[in-house]
PDB file of C-alpha atoms in Angstrom:
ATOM      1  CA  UNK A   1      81.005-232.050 123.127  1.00 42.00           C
ATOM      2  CA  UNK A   2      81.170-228.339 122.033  1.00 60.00           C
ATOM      3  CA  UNK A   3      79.891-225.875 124.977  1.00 93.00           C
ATOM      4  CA  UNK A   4      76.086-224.926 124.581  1.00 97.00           C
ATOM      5  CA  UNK A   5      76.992-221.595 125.026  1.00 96.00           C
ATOM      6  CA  UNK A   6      79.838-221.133 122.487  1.00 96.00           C
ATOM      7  CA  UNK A   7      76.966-223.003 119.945  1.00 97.00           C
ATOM      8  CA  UNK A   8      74.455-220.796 121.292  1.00 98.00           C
ATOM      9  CA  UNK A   9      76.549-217.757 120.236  1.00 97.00           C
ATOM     10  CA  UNK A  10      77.806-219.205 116.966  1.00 98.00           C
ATOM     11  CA  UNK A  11      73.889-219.577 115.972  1.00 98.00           C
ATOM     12  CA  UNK A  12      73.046-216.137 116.944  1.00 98.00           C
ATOM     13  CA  UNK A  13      75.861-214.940 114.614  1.00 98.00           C
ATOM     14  CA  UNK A  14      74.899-216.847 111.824  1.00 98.00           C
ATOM     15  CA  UNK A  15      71.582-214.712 112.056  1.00 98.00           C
ATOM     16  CA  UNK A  16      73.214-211.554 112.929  1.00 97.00           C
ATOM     17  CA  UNK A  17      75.153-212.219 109.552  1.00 98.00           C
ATOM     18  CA  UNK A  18      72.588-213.109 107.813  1.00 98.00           C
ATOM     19  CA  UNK A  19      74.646-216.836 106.910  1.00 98.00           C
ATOM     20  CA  UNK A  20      71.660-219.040 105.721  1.00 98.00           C
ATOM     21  CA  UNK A  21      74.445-222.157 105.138  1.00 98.00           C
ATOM     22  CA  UNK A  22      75.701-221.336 108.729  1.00 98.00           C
ATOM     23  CA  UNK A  23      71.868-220.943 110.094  1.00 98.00           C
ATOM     24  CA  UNK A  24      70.724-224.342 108.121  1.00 97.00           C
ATOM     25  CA  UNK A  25      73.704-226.334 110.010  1.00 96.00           C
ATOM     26  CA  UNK A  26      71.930-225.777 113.392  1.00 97.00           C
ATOM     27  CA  UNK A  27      68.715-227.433 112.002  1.00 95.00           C
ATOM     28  CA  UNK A  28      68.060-230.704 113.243  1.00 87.00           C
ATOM     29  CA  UNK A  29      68.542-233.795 110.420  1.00 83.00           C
ATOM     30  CA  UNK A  30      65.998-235.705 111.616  1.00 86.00           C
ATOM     31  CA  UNK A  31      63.706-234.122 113.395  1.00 87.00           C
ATOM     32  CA  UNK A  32      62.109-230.901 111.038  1.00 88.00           C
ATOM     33  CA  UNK A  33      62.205-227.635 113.694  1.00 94.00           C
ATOM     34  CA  UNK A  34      59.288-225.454 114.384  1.00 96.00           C
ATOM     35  CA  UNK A  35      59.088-221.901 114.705  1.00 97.00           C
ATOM     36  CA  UNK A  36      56.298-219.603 116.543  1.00 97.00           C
ATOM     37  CA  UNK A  37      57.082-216.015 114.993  1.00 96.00           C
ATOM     38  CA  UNK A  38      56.328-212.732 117.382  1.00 94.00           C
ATOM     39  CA  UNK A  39      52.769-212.275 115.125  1.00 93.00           C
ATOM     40  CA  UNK A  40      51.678-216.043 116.609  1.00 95.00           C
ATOM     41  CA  UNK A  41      52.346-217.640 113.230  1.00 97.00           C
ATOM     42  CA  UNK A  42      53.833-221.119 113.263  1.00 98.00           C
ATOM     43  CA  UNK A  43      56.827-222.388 110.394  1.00 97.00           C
ATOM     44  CA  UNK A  44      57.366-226.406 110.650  1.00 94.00           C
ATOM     45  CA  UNK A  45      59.727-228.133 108.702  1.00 92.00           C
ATOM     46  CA  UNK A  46      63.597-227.199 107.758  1.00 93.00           C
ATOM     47  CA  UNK A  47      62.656-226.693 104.584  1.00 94.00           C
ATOM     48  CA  UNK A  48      60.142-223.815 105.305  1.00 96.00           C
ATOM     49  CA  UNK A  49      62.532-222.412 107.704  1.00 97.00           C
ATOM     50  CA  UNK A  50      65.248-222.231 105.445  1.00 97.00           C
ATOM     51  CA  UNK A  51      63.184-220.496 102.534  1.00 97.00           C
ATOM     52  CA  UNK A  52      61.877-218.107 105.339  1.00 97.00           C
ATOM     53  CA  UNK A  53      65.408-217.094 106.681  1.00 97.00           C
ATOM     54  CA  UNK A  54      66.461-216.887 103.180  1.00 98.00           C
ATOM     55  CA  UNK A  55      63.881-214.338 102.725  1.00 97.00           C
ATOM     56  CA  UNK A  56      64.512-212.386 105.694  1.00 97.00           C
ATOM     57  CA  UNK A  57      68.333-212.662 105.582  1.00 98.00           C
ATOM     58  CA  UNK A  58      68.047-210.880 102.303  1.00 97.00           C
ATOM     59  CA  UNK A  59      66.335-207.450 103.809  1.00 96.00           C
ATOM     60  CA  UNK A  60      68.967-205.851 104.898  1.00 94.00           C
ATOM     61  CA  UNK A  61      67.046-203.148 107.262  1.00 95.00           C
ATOM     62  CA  UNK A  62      66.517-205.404 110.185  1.00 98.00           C
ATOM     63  CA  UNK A  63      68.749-205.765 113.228  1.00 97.00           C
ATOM     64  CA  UNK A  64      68.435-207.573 116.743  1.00 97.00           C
ATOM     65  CA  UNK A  65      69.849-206.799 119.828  1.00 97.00           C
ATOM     66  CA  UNK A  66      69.684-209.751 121.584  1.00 98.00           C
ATOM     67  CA  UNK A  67      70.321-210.397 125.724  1.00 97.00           C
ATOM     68  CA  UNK A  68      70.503-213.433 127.415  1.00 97.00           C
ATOM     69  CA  UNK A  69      68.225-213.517 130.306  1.00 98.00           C
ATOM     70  CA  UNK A  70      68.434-217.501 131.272  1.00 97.00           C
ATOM     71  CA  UNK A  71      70.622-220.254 129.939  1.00 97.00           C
ATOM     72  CA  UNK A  72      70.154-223.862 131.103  1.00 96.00           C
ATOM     73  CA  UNK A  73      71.982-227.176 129.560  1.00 96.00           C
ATOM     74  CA  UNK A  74      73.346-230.180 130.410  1.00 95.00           C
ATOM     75  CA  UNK A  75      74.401-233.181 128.174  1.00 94.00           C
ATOM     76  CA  UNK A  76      71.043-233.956 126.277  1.00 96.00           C
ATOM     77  CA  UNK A  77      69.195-230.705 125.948  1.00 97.00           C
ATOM     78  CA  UNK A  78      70.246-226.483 125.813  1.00 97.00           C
ATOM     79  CA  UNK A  79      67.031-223.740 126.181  1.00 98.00           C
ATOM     80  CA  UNK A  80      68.130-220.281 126.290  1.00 98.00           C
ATOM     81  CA  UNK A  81      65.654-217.213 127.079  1.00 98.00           C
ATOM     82  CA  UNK A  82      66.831-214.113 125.207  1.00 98.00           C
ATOM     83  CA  UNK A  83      65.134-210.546 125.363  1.00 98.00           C
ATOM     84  CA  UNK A  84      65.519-208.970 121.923  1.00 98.00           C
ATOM     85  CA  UNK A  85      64.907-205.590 120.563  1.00 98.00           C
ATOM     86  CA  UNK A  86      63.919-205.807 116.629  1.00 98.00           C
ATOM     87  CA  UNK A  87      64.543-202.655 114.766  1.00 98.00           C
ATOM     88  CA  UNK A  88      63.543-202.516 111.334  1.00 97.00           C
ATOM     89  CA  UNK A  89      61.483-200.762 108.399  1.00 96.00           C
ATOM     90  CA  UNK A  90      57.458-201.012 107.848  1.00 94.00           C
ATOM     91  CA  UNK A  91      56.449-201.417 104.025  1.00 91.00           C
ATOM     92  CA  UNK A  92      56.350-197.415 104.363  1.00 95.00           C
ATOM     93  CA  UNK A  93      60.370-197.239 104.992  1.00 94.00           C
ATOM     94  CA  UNK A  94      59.507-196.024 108.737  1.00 97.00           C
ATOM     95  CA  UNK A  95      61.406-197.289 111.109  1.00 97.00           C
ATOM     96  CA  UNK A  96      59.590-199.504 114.114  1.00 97.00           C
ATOM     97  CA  UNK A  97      60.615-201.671 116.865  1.00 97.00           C
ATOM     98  CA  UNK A  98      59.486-204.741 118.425  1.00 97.00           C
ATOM     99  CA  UNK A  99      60.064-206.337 121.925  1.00 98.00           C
ATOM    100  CA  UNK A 100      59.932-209.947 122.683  1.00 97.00           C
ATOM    101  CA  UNK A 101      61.491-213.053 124.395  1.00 98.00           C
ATOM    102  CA  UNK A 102      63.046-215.688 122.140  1.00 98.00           C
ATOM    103  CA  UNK A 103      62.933-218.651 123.989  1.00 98.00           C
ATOM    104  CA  UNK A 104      65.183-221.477 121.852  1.00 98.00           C
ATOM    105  CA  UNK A 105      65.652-225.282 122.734  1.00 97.00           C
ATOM    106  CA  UNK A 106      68.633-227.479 121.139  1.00 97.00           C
ATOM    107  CA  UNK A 107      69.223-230.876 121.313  1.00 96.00           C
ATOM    108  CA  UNK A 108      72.998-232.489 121.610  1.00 95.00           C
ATOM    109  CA  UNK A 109      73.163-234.947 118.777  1.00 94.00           C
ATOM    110  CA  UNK A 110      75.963-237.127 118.616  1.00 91.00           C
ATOM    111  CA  UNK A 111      77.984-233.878 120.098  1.00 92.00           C
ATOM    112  CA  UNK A 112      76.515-231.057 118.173  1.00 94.00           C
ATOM    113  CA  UNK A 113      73.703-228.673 119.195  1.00 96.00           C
ATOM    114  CA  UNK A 114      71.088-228.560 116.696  1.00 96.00           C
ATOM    115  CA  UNK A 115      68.377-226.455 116.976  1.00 97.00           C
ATOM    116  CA  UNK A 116      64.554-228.340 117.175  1.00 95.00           C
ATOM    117  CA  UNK A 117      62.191-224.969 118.849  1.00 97.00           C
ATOM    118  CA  UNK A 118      62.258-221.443 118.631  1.00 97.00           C
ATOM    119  CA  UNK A 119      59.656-219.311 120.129  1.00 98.00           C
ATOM    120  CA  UNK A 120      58.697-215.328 119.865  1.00 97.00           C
ATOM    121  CA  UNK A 121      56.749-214.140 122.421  1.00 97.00           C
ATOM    122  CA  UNK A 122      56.074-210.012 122.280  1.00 96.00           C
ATOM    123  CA  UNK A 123      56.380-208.289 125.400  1.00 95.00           C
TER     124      UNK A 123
END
């Protein structure tokens, strides 16, 4: 079984990259994920997910610093509590930041951690 940590790192760089193929492998197969976005907004299914990280991947004025404040796993289930800083452009080209927990819960199936919440909470 591959370390939640080491997955929970490999998912974070597949964002930082901006690697939708490498994003969409930590999706769940069977069970669609669901997203709550910093504005409250809520994205269900892989599908949606996928078309909305496609969309955001391609802007390439964003950027995350991301620190983990808790990590907790053991052989079933992974939740890690990160505190990000978002830096990126307004429609206007000015530069703005958000702060926020991202609170993410994975699921071990069959030996890889897939991905099934992911929550934004602004600070």
């Amino acid at each position: 079984m591959t370390d939640f940590k080491d997955a929970l790192d490999a998912h974070l760089k597949t964002i930082k990259e901006r690697d939708l193929a490498g994003f969409s492998e930590f999706l769940h197969p069977d069970h669609p994920c669901i997203i709550i976005l910093p504005n409250g907004s809520m994205i269900s299914g892989n599908g949606d997910i996928v078309d909305f990280h496609r969309d955001w991947f391609a802007d390439a004025d964003w950027r995350m610093d991301v620190s983990v404040v808790d990590i907790f796993a053991d052989d079933a289930m992974g939740y890690a509590l990160l505190d990000v800083v978002y830096h990126d452009l307004d429609e206007g080209g000015e530069p703005y930041q958000m702060n926020y927990f991202l609170s993410l819960l994975f699921k071990n199936v069959g030996g890889k951690w897939v991905l099934v919440r992911d929550q934004n909470t602004l600070k």
